[in-house]
Coordinates of C-alpha atoms and ligand atoms in Angstrom, one line a residue:
Chain A
X238 CA -26.7 14.0 -0.9
X239 CA -24.1 15.7 -3.1
X240 CA -21.3 17.8 -1.7
X241 CA -18.4 19.6 -3.5
X242 CA -15.8 21.3 -1.4
X243 CA -13.3 23.5 -3.3
X244 CA -13.3 21.3 -6.3
X245 CA -11.1 22.1 -9.2
X246 CA -10.7 20.1 -12.4
X247 CA -8.1 20.8 -15.1
X248 CA -7.8 18.9 -18.3
X249 CA -4.4 18.5 -19.7
X250 CA -4.9 21.5 -21.9
X251 CA -6.3 25.0 -21.3
X252 CA -7.8 26.8 -18.3
X253 CA -9.4 24.7 -15.5
X254 CA -12.9 23.5 -16.4
X255 CA -13.9 23.8 -12.8
X256 CA -12.2 26.3 -10.5
X257 CA -12.6 26.0 -6.7
X258 CA -16.3 25.0 -6.8
X259 CA -18.2 24.4 -3.6
X260 CA -21.9 23.4 -3.5
X261 CA -24.3 21.3 -1.5
X262 CA -27.3 19.6 -2.9
X263 CA -29.7 18.0 -0.4
X264 CA -31.8 14.9 -0.7
X265 CA -35.0 15.5 -2.7
X266 CA -33.9 18.8 -4.3
X267 CA -34.5 19.8 -7.9
X268 CA -31.6 21.8 -9.2
X269 CA -31.0 23.4 -12.6
X270 CA -27.4 24.1 -13.7
X271 CA -27.2 26.7 -16.4
X272 CA -24.4 28.6 -18.1
X273 CA -22.7 29.3 -21.4
X274 CA -21.3 26.4 -23.2
X275 CA -17.8 25.6 -22.0
X276 CA -18.6 26.9 -18.5
X277 CA -18.0 23.4 -17.0
X278 CA -21.5 22.0 -16.6
X279 CA -20.7 18.6 -18.2
X280 CA -17.5 18.4 -16.3
X281 CA -19.5 18.8 -13.1
X282 CA -21.8 15.9 -14.1
X283 CA -18.9 13.7 -15.1
X284 CA -17.2 14.3 -11.8
X285 CA -20.4 13.2 -10.0
X286 CA -20.4 10.0 -12.0
X287 CA -16.8 9.4 -11.1
X288 CA -16.0 9.3 -14.8
X289 CA -13.4 11.9 -14.0
X290 CA -11.5 12.6 -10.8
X291 CA -11.1 16.1 -9.4
X292 CA -7.7 17.7 -9.7
X293 CA -8.2 19.0 -6.1
X294 CA -11.0 19.3 -3.6
X295 CA -13.5 16.8 -2.3
X296 CA -16.6 15.3 -3.8
X297 CA -19.0 13.3 -1.7
X298 CA -22.0 11.6 -3.4
X299 CA -24.5 9.7 -1.3
X300 CA -21.9 9.2 1.4
X301 CA -19.1 8.1 -0.9
X302 CA -15.9 10.2 -1.3
X303 CA -15.4 9.6 -5.0
X304 CA -11.6 10.0 -4.9
X305 CA -11.5 7.1 -2.4
X306 CA -13.5 4.6 -4.4
X307 CA -11.5 1.6 -5.6
X308 CA -11.9 0.6 -9.2
X309 CA -14.1 -2.3 -8.5
X310 CA -16.4 -0.2 -6.3
X311 CA -17.2 2.2 -9.1
X312 CA -20.0 0.1 -10.7
X313 CA -21.9 -0.1 -7.4
X314 CA -21.4 3.6 -6.8
X315 CA -22.8 4.5 -10.2
X316 CA -26.0 2.5 -9.4
X317 CA -26.8 5.4 -7.1
X318 CA -27.4 7.6 -10.1
X319 CA -29.5 7.5 -13.2
X320 CA -28.2 9.6 -16.0
X321 CA -29.6 10.9 -19.3
X322 CA -27.8 12.8 -22.0
X323 CA -28.7 15.2 -24.9
X324 CA -28.0 12.4 -27.4
X325 CA -30.1 9.8 -25.6
X326 CA -27.4 7.0 -25.9
X327 CA -29.8 4.1 -26.5
X328 CA -28.7 0.7 -27.8
X329 CA -29.7 1.0 -31.4
X330 CA -30.1 -2.6 -32.2
X331 CA -32.5 -3.3 -29.3
X332 CA -36.1 -2.4 -28.9
X333 CA -37.6 -0.1 -26.2
X334 CA -38.3 -2.9 -23.8
X335 CA -34.8 -4.3 -24.1
X336 CA -33.2 -0.9 -23.7
X337 CA -34.9 -0.4 -20.4
X338 CA -34.5 -4.0 -19.3
X339 CA -30.8 -3.6 -20.0
X340 CA -30.3 -1.4 -16.9
X341 CA -31.9 -4.1 -14.8
X342 CA -29.9 -6.9 -16.4
X343 CA -26.7 -5.0 -15.6
X344 CA -27.5 -5.1 -11.9
X345 CA -28.6 -8.7 -12.2
X346 CA -32.3 -8.4 -11.5
X347 CA -34.2 -11.6 -12.1
X348 CA -36.2 -12.0 -15.3
X349 CA -39.4 -12.2 -13.3
X350 CA -38.7 -8.8 -11.7
X351 CA -37.7 -7.3 -15.0
X352 CA -41.0 -8.4 -16.6
X353 CA -42.8 -6.5 -13.8
X354 CA -40.7 -3.4 -13.6
X355 CA -40.0 -2.5 -17.2
X356 CA -43.7 -2.2 -18.3
X357 CA -44.6 -0.2 -15.3
X358 CA -41.7 2.2 -15.9
X359 CA -42.6 2.5 -19.6
X360 CA -46.2 3.4 -18.7
X361 CA -44.9 6.1 -16.3
X362 CA -43.0 7.8 -19.2
X363 CA -46.0 7.2 -21.5
X364 CA -44.5 4.6 -23.8
X365 CA -46.3 1.5 -22.8
X366 CA -47.6 1.0 -26.4
X367 CA -44.3 1.2 -28.0
X368 CA -42.2 -1.3 -26.2
X369 CA -41.4 -3.3 -29.4
X370 CA -40.2 -0.3 -31.4
X371 CA -36.5 0.2 -32.2
X372 CA -35.0 3.6 -31.3
X373 CA -34.8 4.8 -34.9
X374 CA -38.6 4.3 -35.2
X375 CA -39.1 6.8 -32.4
X376 CA -39.2 10.6 -32.3
X377 CA -36.5 12.5 -30.3
X378 CA -39.0 13.0 -27.4
X379 CA -39.9 9.4 -27.3
X380 CA -36.2 8.3 -27.4
X381 CA -35.5 10.6 -24.5
X382 CA -38.4 9.0 -22.5
X383 CA -36.8 5.6 -23.1
X384 CA -33.5 7.0 -21.9
X385 CA -35.3 8.4 -18.9
X386 CA -37.1 5.1 -18.2
X387 CA -33.8 3.3 -18.4
X388 CA -32.2 5.8 -16.0
X389 CA -35.0 5.4 -13.5
X390 CA -36.0 1.7 -13.6
X391 CA -33.4 0.8 -10.9
X392 CA -34.9 3.4 -8.6
X393 CA -31.7 5.4 -8.1
X394 CA -31.8 8.1 -5.4
X395 CA -30.2 10.6 -7.8
X396 CA -31.0 11.5 -11.4
X397 CA -28.5 13.5 -13.4
X398 CA -29.5 15.0 -16.8
X399 CA -27.0 16.7 -19.1
X400 CA -29.1 18.9 -21.5
X401 CA -31.9 16.4 -21.8
X402 CA -34.0 18.7 -23.9
X403 CA -31.1 20.0 -26.1
X404 CA -32.3 18.1 -29.1
X405 CA -36.1 18.4 -28.5
X406 CA -38.8 20.8 -29.7
X407 CA -40.5 23.0 -27.0
X408 CA -43.5 20.6 -26.5
X409 CA -41.3 17.6 -26.0
X410 CA -39.0 19.6 -23.8
X411 CA -41.8 20.5 -21.6
X412 CA -43.0 17.0 -21.3
X413 CA -39.6 15.7 -20.3
X414 CA -39.2 18.5 -17.7
X415 CA -42.6 17.6 -16.3
X416 CA -41.6 14.0 -16.0
X417 CA -38.4 15.1 -14.2
X418 CA -40.5 17.2 -11.8
X419 CA -42.8 14.2 -11.1
X420 CA -39.9 12.0 -10.4
X421 CA -38.5 14.6 -8.1
X422 CA -41.8 14.8 -6.3
X423 CA -41.5 11.1 -5.6
X424 CA -38.3 11.7 -3.7
X425 CA -35.5 11.5 -6.3
X426 CA -32.8 14.2 -6.2
X427 CA -32.7 15.7 -9.6
X428 CA -29.9 17.7 -11.2
X429 CA -30.6 19.1 -14.7
X430 CA -28.1 20.9 -16.9
X431 CA -30.0 22.9 -19.5
X432 CA -30.0 25.9 -21.8
X433 CA -33.8 26.2 -21.8
X434 CA -34.4 29.7 -20.5
X435 CA -38.2 29.5 -20.8
X436 CA -38.6 26.3 -18.8
X437 CA -36.1 27.4 -16.1
X438 CA -37.9 30.7 -15.6
X439 CA -41.3 29.0 -15.5
X440 CA -40.5 26.2 -13.1
X441 CA -39.2 28.2 -10.2
X442 CA -36.6 25.7 -9.0
X443 CA -33.1 26.2 -7.5
X444 CA -30.9 27.6 -10.3
X445 CA -27.1 27.3 -10.2
X446 CA -25.3 29.5 -12.8
X447 CA -21.8 28.7 -13.9
X448 CA -19.4 30.8 -15.9
X449 CA -15.8 29.8 -16.8
X450 CA -15.7 27.0 -14.2
X451 CA -17.0 29.1 -11.4
X452 CA -20.5 29.2 -9.7
X453 CA -21.5 32.8 -10.2
X454 CA -25.0 32.5 -8.7
X455 CA -27.1 30.0 -6.8
X456 CA -30.7 31.0 -6.2
X457 CA -33.7 29.2 -4.7
X458 CA -36.6 29.7 -7.2
X459 CA -34.1 31.4 -9.4
X460 CA -34.1 32.6 -13.0
X461 CA -32.0 32.0 -16.1
X462 CA -29.3 34.7 -15.9
X463 CA -27.6 35.9 -19.1
X464 CA -23.9 36.4 -18.5
X465 CA -23.4 38.6 -21.5
Chain B
X37 CA -23.9 -15.0 -10.8
X38 CA -27.6 -15.5 -11.3
X39 CA -28.7 -18.2 -13.7
X40 CA -30.7 -15.6 -15.6
X41 CA -27.6 -13.4 -15.9
X42 CA -25.7 -16.3 -17.1
X43 CA -28.2 -17.0 -19.9
X44 CA -28.4 -13.4 -20.7
X45 CA -24.7 -13.1 -21.0
X46 CA -24.5 -16.3 -23.1
X47 CA -27.2 -15.0 -25.3
X48 CA -25.4 -11.7 -25.7
X49 CA -22.2 -13.5 -26.6
X50 CA -24.1 -15.4 -29.3
X51 CA -26.0 -12.3 -30.5
X52 CA -22.6 -10.5 -30.7
X53 CA -21.3 -13.2 -33.0
X54 CA -24.1 -12.7 -35.5
X55 CA -24.2 -9.0 -35.1
X56 CA -20.6 -8.8 -36.2
X57 CA -20.8 -11.5 -38.8
X58 CA -17.8 -10.5 -40.8
X59 CA -15.5 -10.2 -37.8
X60 CA -16.8 -13.4 -36.4
X61 CA -16.2 -15.2 -39.7
X62 CA -12.7 -13.7 -39.9
X63 CA -11.8 -15.0 -36.4
X64 CA -13.5 -18.3 -37.1
X65 CA -11.6 -18.7 -40.4
X66 CA -8.3 -17.8 -38.6
X67 CA -8.8 -20.4 -35.8
X68 CA -10.1 -23.0 -38.3
X69 CA -7.1 -22.5 -40.6
X70 CA -4.6 -22.6 -37.8
X71 CA -6.1 -25.7 -36.1
X72 CA -6.5 -27.4 -39.5
X73 CA -2.8 -26.8 -40.2
X74 CA -2.1 -28.0 -36.7
X75 CA -4.2 -31.1 -37.1
X76 CA -2.6 -32.0 -40.5
X77 CA 0.8 -31.2 -39.1
X78 CA 0.2 -33.2 -36.0
X79 CA -1.0 -36.2 -38.0
X80 CA 1.9 -36.1 -40.3
X81 CA 4.4 -35.8 -37.5
X82 CA 2.8 -38.5 -35.4
X83 CA 2.7 -40.9 -38.4
X84 CA 6.2 -40.0 -39.3
X85 CA 7.4 -40.7 -35.8
X86 CA 5.4 -43.9 -35.8
X87 CA 7.0 -45.0 -39.1
X88 CA 10.5 -44.0 -37.8
X89 CA 9.9 -45.9 -34.6
X90 CA 8.8 -49.0 -36.5
X91 CA 11.9 -48.6 -38.7
X92 CA 14.1 -48.1 -35.7
X93 CA 12.8 -51.2 -34.1
X94 CA 13.8 -53.1 -37.2
X95 CA 17.4 -51.9 -37.0
X96 CA 19.4 -54.6 -35.4
X97 CA 23.0 -54.9 -34.3
X98 CA 24.5 -58.3 -35.1
X99 CA 27.0 -59.7 -32.6
X100 CA 29.3 -62.5 -33.8
X101 CA 31.5 -64.6 -31.6
X102 CA 35.0 -66.0 -31.5
X103 CA 35.6 -69.4 -33.1
X104 CA 35.2 -72.4 -30.8
X105 CA 33.3 -70.6 -28.2
X106 CA 30.7 -72.7 -26.5
X107 CA 27.0 -72.1 -26.8
X108 CA 26.8 -71.7 -23.0
X109 CA 29.2 -68.8 -23.1
X110 CA 27.3 -67.2 -26.0
X111 CA 24.1 -67.3 -24.0
X112 CA 25.8 -65.8 -21.0
X113 CA 27.1 -62.9 -23.1
X114 CA 23.6 -62.6 -24.5
X115 CA 22.2 -62.2 -21.0
X116 CA 24.7 -59.4 -20.3
X117 CA 23.6 -57.6 -23.4
X118 CA 19.9 -58.0 -22.5
X119 CA 20.5 -56.5 -19.1
X120 CA 21.5 -53.2 -20.8
X121 CA 19.1 -50.4 -20.3
X122 CA 18.8 -49.4 -24.0
X123 CA 18.2 -53.0 -25.3
X124 CA 14.7 -53.7 -26.4
X125 CA 15.3 -57.4 -27.2
X126 CA 18.0 -59.7 -28.3
X127 CA 17.4 -62.8 -30.4
X128 CA 19.8 -65.7 -30.4
X129 CA 20.4 -67.1 -33.9
X130 CA 22.2 -70.5 -33.7
X131 CA 24.5 -71.6 -36.5
X132 CA 21.9 -74.0 -37.7
X133 CA 19.2 -71.3 -37.8
X134 CA 21.6 -68.8 -39.5
X135 CA 22.2 -71.3 -42.2
X136 CA 18.6 -72.1 -42.6
X137 CA 17.7 -68.4 -42.8
X138 CA 20.5 -67.8 -45.4
X139 CA 19.7 -70.8 -47.5
X140 CA 16.0 -70.0 -47.5
X141 CA 16.6 -66.5 -48.5
X142 CA 19.2 -67.1 -51.2
X143 CA 19.5 -70.7 -52.1
X144 CA 16.1 -72.2 -52.0
X145 CA 16.1 -75.8 -53.1
X146 CA 19.8 -75.7 -54.0
X147 CA 20.6 -75.8 -50.3
X148 CA 20.0 -79.5 -50.3
X149 CA 23.5 -79.9 -51.9
X150 CA 25.2 -79.0 -48.6
X151 CA 25.6 -81.6 -46.0
X152 CA 27.9 -79.7 -43.6
X153 CA 26.9 -76.2 -42.2
X154 CA 29.1 -73.7 -44.0
X155 CA 28.1 -71.1 -41.4
X156 CA 29.1 -73.1 -38.4
X157 CA 30.8 -70.1 -36.9
X158 CA 28.0 -67.8 -37.6
X159 CA 26.0 -68.2 -34.4
X160 CA 25.0 -64.6 -33.5
X161 CA 22.8 -62.3 -31.5
X162 CA 20.4 -59.9 -33.2
X163 CA 20.1 -57.0 -30.7
X164 CA 17.2 -54.5 -31.1
X165 CA 17.4 -51.2 -29.4
X166 CA 14.7 -49.1 -27.7
X167 CA 16.4 -46.0 -28.9
X168 CA 18.8 -46.1 -31.9
X169 CA 20.7 -43.1 -30.7
X170 CA 22.2 -45.3 -28.0
X171 CA 23.6 -47.6 -30.6
X172 CA 27.2 -46.4 -30.4
X173 CA 27.3 -46.9 -26.7
X174 CA 26.0 -50.4 -27.0
X175 CA 28.4 -51.3 -29.8
X176 CA 31.4 -50.0 -27.7
X177 CA 30.3 -52.0 -24.8
X178 CA 29.6 -55.3 -26.7
X179 CA 32.9 -55.0 -28.5
X180 CA 34.7 -54.9 -25.2
X181 CA 33.2 -58.2 -24.0
X182 CA 35.6 -61.2 -24.2
X183 CA 34.5 -63.7 -26.7
X184 CA 33.0 -61.3 -29.1
X185 CA 34.6 -61.3 -32.5
X186 CA 32.7 -58.7 -34.4
X187 CA 29.8 -56.3 -34.1
X188 CA 28.0 -55.5 -37.3
X189 CA 25.9 -52.4 -37.4
X190 CA 24.3 -50.2 -40.0
X191 CA 25.6 -47.0 -38.6
X192 CA 24.2 -44.8 -41.3
X193 CA 20.6 -45.8 -40.8
X194 CA 20.7 -45.6 -37.1
X195 CA 22.3 -42.1 -37.0
X196 CA 20.0 -40.8 -39.7
X197 CA 16.9 -42.1 -38.1
X198 CA 17.6 -40.6 -34.7
X199 CA 18.7 -37.3 -36.3
X200 CA 15.6 -37.1 -38.4
X201 CA 13.5 -37.9 -35.4
X202 CA 15.0 -35.1 -33.3
X203 CA 14.7 -32.6 -36.2
X204 CA 11.1 -33.4 -36.7
X205 CA 10.5 -32.9 -33.0
X206 CA 12.1 -29.4 -33.0
X207 CA 10.6 -28.3 -36.2
X208 CA 7.1 -29.4 -35.1
X209 CA 7.3 -27.6 -31.8
X210 CA 8.5 -24.5 -33.7
X211 CA 5.7 -24.5 -36.2
X212 CA 3.1 -25.2 -33.6
X213 CA 4.2 -22.3 -31.5
X214 CA 4.2 -20.0 -34.5
X215 CA 0.6 -21.1 -35.4
X216 CA -0.6 -20.5 -31.9
X217 CA 1.0 -17.1 -31.7
X218 CA -0.4 -16.1 -35.1
X219 CA -3.9 -17.2 -34.2
X220 CA -4.0 -15.5 -30.8
X221 CA -2.8 -12.3 -32.4
X222 CA -5.4 -12.4 -35.1
X223 CA -8.2 -13.2 -32.6
X224 CA -7.0 -10.3 -30.5
X225 CA -7.2 -8.0 -33.5
X226 CA -10.7 -9.2 -34.3
X227 CA -11.9 -8.6 -30.8
X228 CA -10.3 -5.2 -30.8
X229 CA -12.4 -4.3 -33.9
X230 CA -15.5 -5.8 -32.3
X231 CA -14.9 -3.7 -29.2
X232 CA -14.4 -0.4 -31.1
X233 CA -17.6 -1.1 -32.9
X234 CA -19.3 -1.5 -29.5
X235 CA -17.5 1.2 -27.7
X236 CA -20.7 3.2 -27.2
X237 CA -22.6 0.2 -25.9
X238 CA -19.8 -0.5 -23.4
X239 CA -19.7 3.1 -22.2
X240 CA -23.5 3.0 -21.7
X241 CA -23.1 -0.2 -19.7
X242 CA -20.5 1.5 -17.6
X243 CA -22.8 4.5 -16.9
X244 CA -25.5 2.2 -15.7
X245 CA -23.1 0.6 -13.3
X246 CA -22.1 -2.7 -15.0
X247 CA -19.2 -4.5 -13.4
X248 CA -16.1 -5.2 -15.6
X249 CA -17.1 -8.8 -15.4
X250 CA -20.5 -8.2 -16.8
X251 CA -19.1 -6.0 -19.6
X252 CA -16.4 -8.5 -20.4
X253 CA -18.3 -11.7 -20.3
X254 CA -20.1 -11.5 -23.6
X255 CA -16.9 -10.9 -25.4
X256 CA -15.2 -13.7 -23.7
X257 CA -18.1 -16.1 -24.4
X258 CA -18.0 -14.9 -28.0
X259 CA -14.3 -15.8 -28.1
X260 CA -14.8 -19.2 -26.5
X261 CA -17.7 -20.1 -28.9
X262 CA -15.7 -19.0 -31.9
X263 CA -12.7 -21.0 -30.6
X264 CA -14.7 -24.1 -30.0
X265 CA -16.4 -24.0 -33.4
X266 CA -13.0 -23.2 -34.9
X267 CA -11.7 -26.4 -33.4
X268 CA -14.7 -28.5 -34.3
X269 CA -14.6 -27.7 -38.0
X270 CA -11.0 -28.8 -38.7
X271 CA -11.6 -31.9 -36.6
X272 CA -14.6 -32.9 -38.7
X273 CA -12.7 -32.2 -41.9
X274 CA -9.7 -34.2 -40.7
X275 CA -11.9 -37.1 -39.6
X276 CA -13.5 -37.4 -43.0
X277 CA -10.3 -37.0 -45.0
X278 CA -7.8 -38.9 -42.8
X279 CA -8.6 -42.5 -44.0
X280 CA -9.0 -41.3 -47.6
X281 CA -5.6 -39.7 -47.6
X282 CA -3.9 -42.6 -46.0
X283 CA -5.6 -45.0 -48.4
X284 CA -4.3 -42.8 -51.3
X285 CA -0.7 -42.8 -49.9
X286 CA -0.7 -46.5 -49.5
X287 CA -2.0 -47.0 -53.0
X288 CA 0.5 -44.6 -54.6
X289 CA 3.5 -45.8 -52.6
X290 CA 2.6 -49.4 -52.6
X291 CA 6.3 -50.4 -52.9
X292 CA 7.0 -48.9 -49.5
X293 CA 4.0 -50.6 -47.9
X294 CA 6.4 -52.6 -45.7
X295 CA 7.8 -49.5 -44.3
X296 CA 4.8 -47.3 -44.2
X297 CA 2.8 -48.2 -41.2
X298 CA 0.1 -45.6 -40.3
X299 CA -1.7 -44.8 -37.1
X300 CA -5.5 -45.3 -37.3
X301 CA -7.8 -42.4 -37.2
X302 CA -8.9 -43.3 -33.7
X303 CA -5.3 -43.3 -32.5
X304 CA -4.7 -39.9 -33.9
X305 CA -8.0 -38.5 -32.6
X306 CA -7.8 -39.6 -29.0
X307 CA -5.2 -36.9 -28.6
X308 CA -6.1 -34.6 -31.4
X309 CA -9.7 -33.9 -30.2
X310 CA -8.9 -32.8 -26.7
X311 CA -5.8 -30.9 -27.8
X312 CA -7.6 -29.1 -30.6
X313 CA -10.5 -28.2 -28.4
X314 CA -8.3 -26.9 -25.7
X315 CA -6.2 -24.9 -28.1
X316 CA -9.3 -23.5 -29.9
X317 CA -11.1 -22.6 -26.7
X318 CA -7.9 -21.4 -25.1
X319 CA -7.0 -19.1 -28.1
X320 CA -10.6 -17.7 -28.1
X321 CA -10.5 -17.2 -24.3
X322 CA -7.1 -15.7 -24.0
X323 CA -7.4 -13.6 -27.2
X324 CA -10.7 -12.1 -26.1
X325 CA -9.9 -11.8 -22.4
X326 CA -6.7 -10.0 -22.8
X327 CA -8.0 -7.7 -25.5
X328 CA -11.2 -6.8 -23.6
X329 CA -9.1 -6.2 -20.5
X330 CA -6.9 -3.8 -22.4
X331 CA -9.6 -1.9 -24.1
X332 CA -12.4 -1.6 -21.5
X333 CA -11.4 1.3 -19.3
X334 CA -14.0 4.0 -18.6
Ligands
ADP289 N1 -12.0 15.8 -22.5 C1 -11.6 17.1 -22.5 N2 -10.3 17.4 -22.7 C2 -9.9 18.7 -22.6 N3 -10.7 19.7 -22.4 C3 -12.0 19.5 -22.1 C4 -12.5 18.2 -22.2 N4 -13.8 18.2 -21.9 C5 -14.1 19.5 -21.7 N5 -13.0 20.3 -21.8 C6 -13.0 21.8 -21.7 O1 -13.4 22.1 -20.4 C7 -14.2 23.2 -20.4 C8 -15.6 22.9 -19.8 O2 -16.2 22.0 -20.7 P1 -17.7 21.3 -20.4 O3 -17.7 20.9 -19.0 O4 -18.0 20.3 -21.4 O5 -18.6 22.6 -20.5 P2 -20.2 22.7 -20.7 O6 -20.8 21.3 -20.6 O7 -20.6 23.7 -19.8 O8 -20.3 23.2 -22.1 C9 -14.3 23.7 -21.8 O9 -13.3 24.7 -22.0 C10 -13.9 22.5 -22.6 O10 -13.2 22.8 -23.8
MG290 MG1 -21.9 20.1 -21.9

């Protein structure tokens, strides 16, 4: 589903953010990516989204070699992936329903379909009752659920999450992680970047640890490893 | 594109206009001002040219003939003149008519004292030109015809009129181009601000997999709507004010009423409406399209 072969990425300044990284993630896997800040986790996610191009090496996502995508093919390519971020990135002027519907409008789903899909997605993330609320009227945990609903409403085969619980309290963090696990159990490939040691250690999933742009360990049913 | 997508995009364009009220108003004011200036300017120029044209048509060259030439010969020369490209019309004024005209204008009832026609050699042709700038060519030609004694022209008027006409043409093209450039520039600036305000939204759209077309459309629709409204407002204002202003001018410059012939509001508007709408919508479209293209890169 996701393959990196000898991928390096250097920004114009400083040491490379990724240095000769190779990894294979299969369909239906659940993978935690952990590591100190600055170790290249977000760069990894942005490369998968084709927001950035690798400086060298090959990245294949769902059969697409990202370096070979033409500009006009990128939108379609991104529809393979739902993505959530630490800061939620909701449209502040629109209510919960519209934020989720937005993802469907972008890919030109008919209104009739939207009216069916959005409420059912909202009930999966436990927000059916709050569809009229604006983001600022919601708690952090609720906002992240809206973001998750938006990421999933188009049924992407891959879900990428970059520190989805970074701004949440332990209870909400757990609920979001449980949702991600449920989604994974339904067949979606899930990649979660996180700093949450407790959850990583409890969930017994594959754990990829990065340090200074290099993968230093990759364990099935792994643990959060402290580099220091 | 799906119909529901079209309506969604349209709605977003409209919502955007209201969401960025101040920027929208600024763009609207810009287009409105520019197109109002354009409209006023256009009306003034059109009327001015219309007046000039009427004045030109009133400028005649008079052709007088040698003593003792027969009326037949005069008419033959008249035909030659009429065949010239630049001639609009040529009126034959016989000696009798010339005298009648003169005595009517200057003598009134005293004319009865004359029994013989004192202007018996004054049979002439009044030649009107389509385009006064060709007057010199015509005069040179006519003077070379055998039997022509004298060609009388009002050189000053003719030259001045055609000169003014050309000048007005150039100046108006220049001013219109400047107006268009200024308004496109201002629209582009406004859209840039709008885009920077919505940068986050655009980047979210891109993450979800929105095509450039989908991202761009609301901005372009926004530009088109602002452009169309920005054209409609000055048109409405002009329509209401046009007759009032012309009425005012005629009243104030009533001495010149012979000279001042104005176009009707309908004559002006048959051209002004489509041109203004095309300009407004065009400015809105181009201004937003180019700007969005330049700024949406994720
Ligand atoms: N846009 C950028 N320009 C330059 N350097 C960057 C940029 N983004 C990240 N970096 C650098 O790349 C390295 C990896 O960053 P990042 O992938 O964000 O790490 P993480 O998400 O693990 O904290 C860091 O040293 C960071 O300073
Ligand atoms: Mg990061």
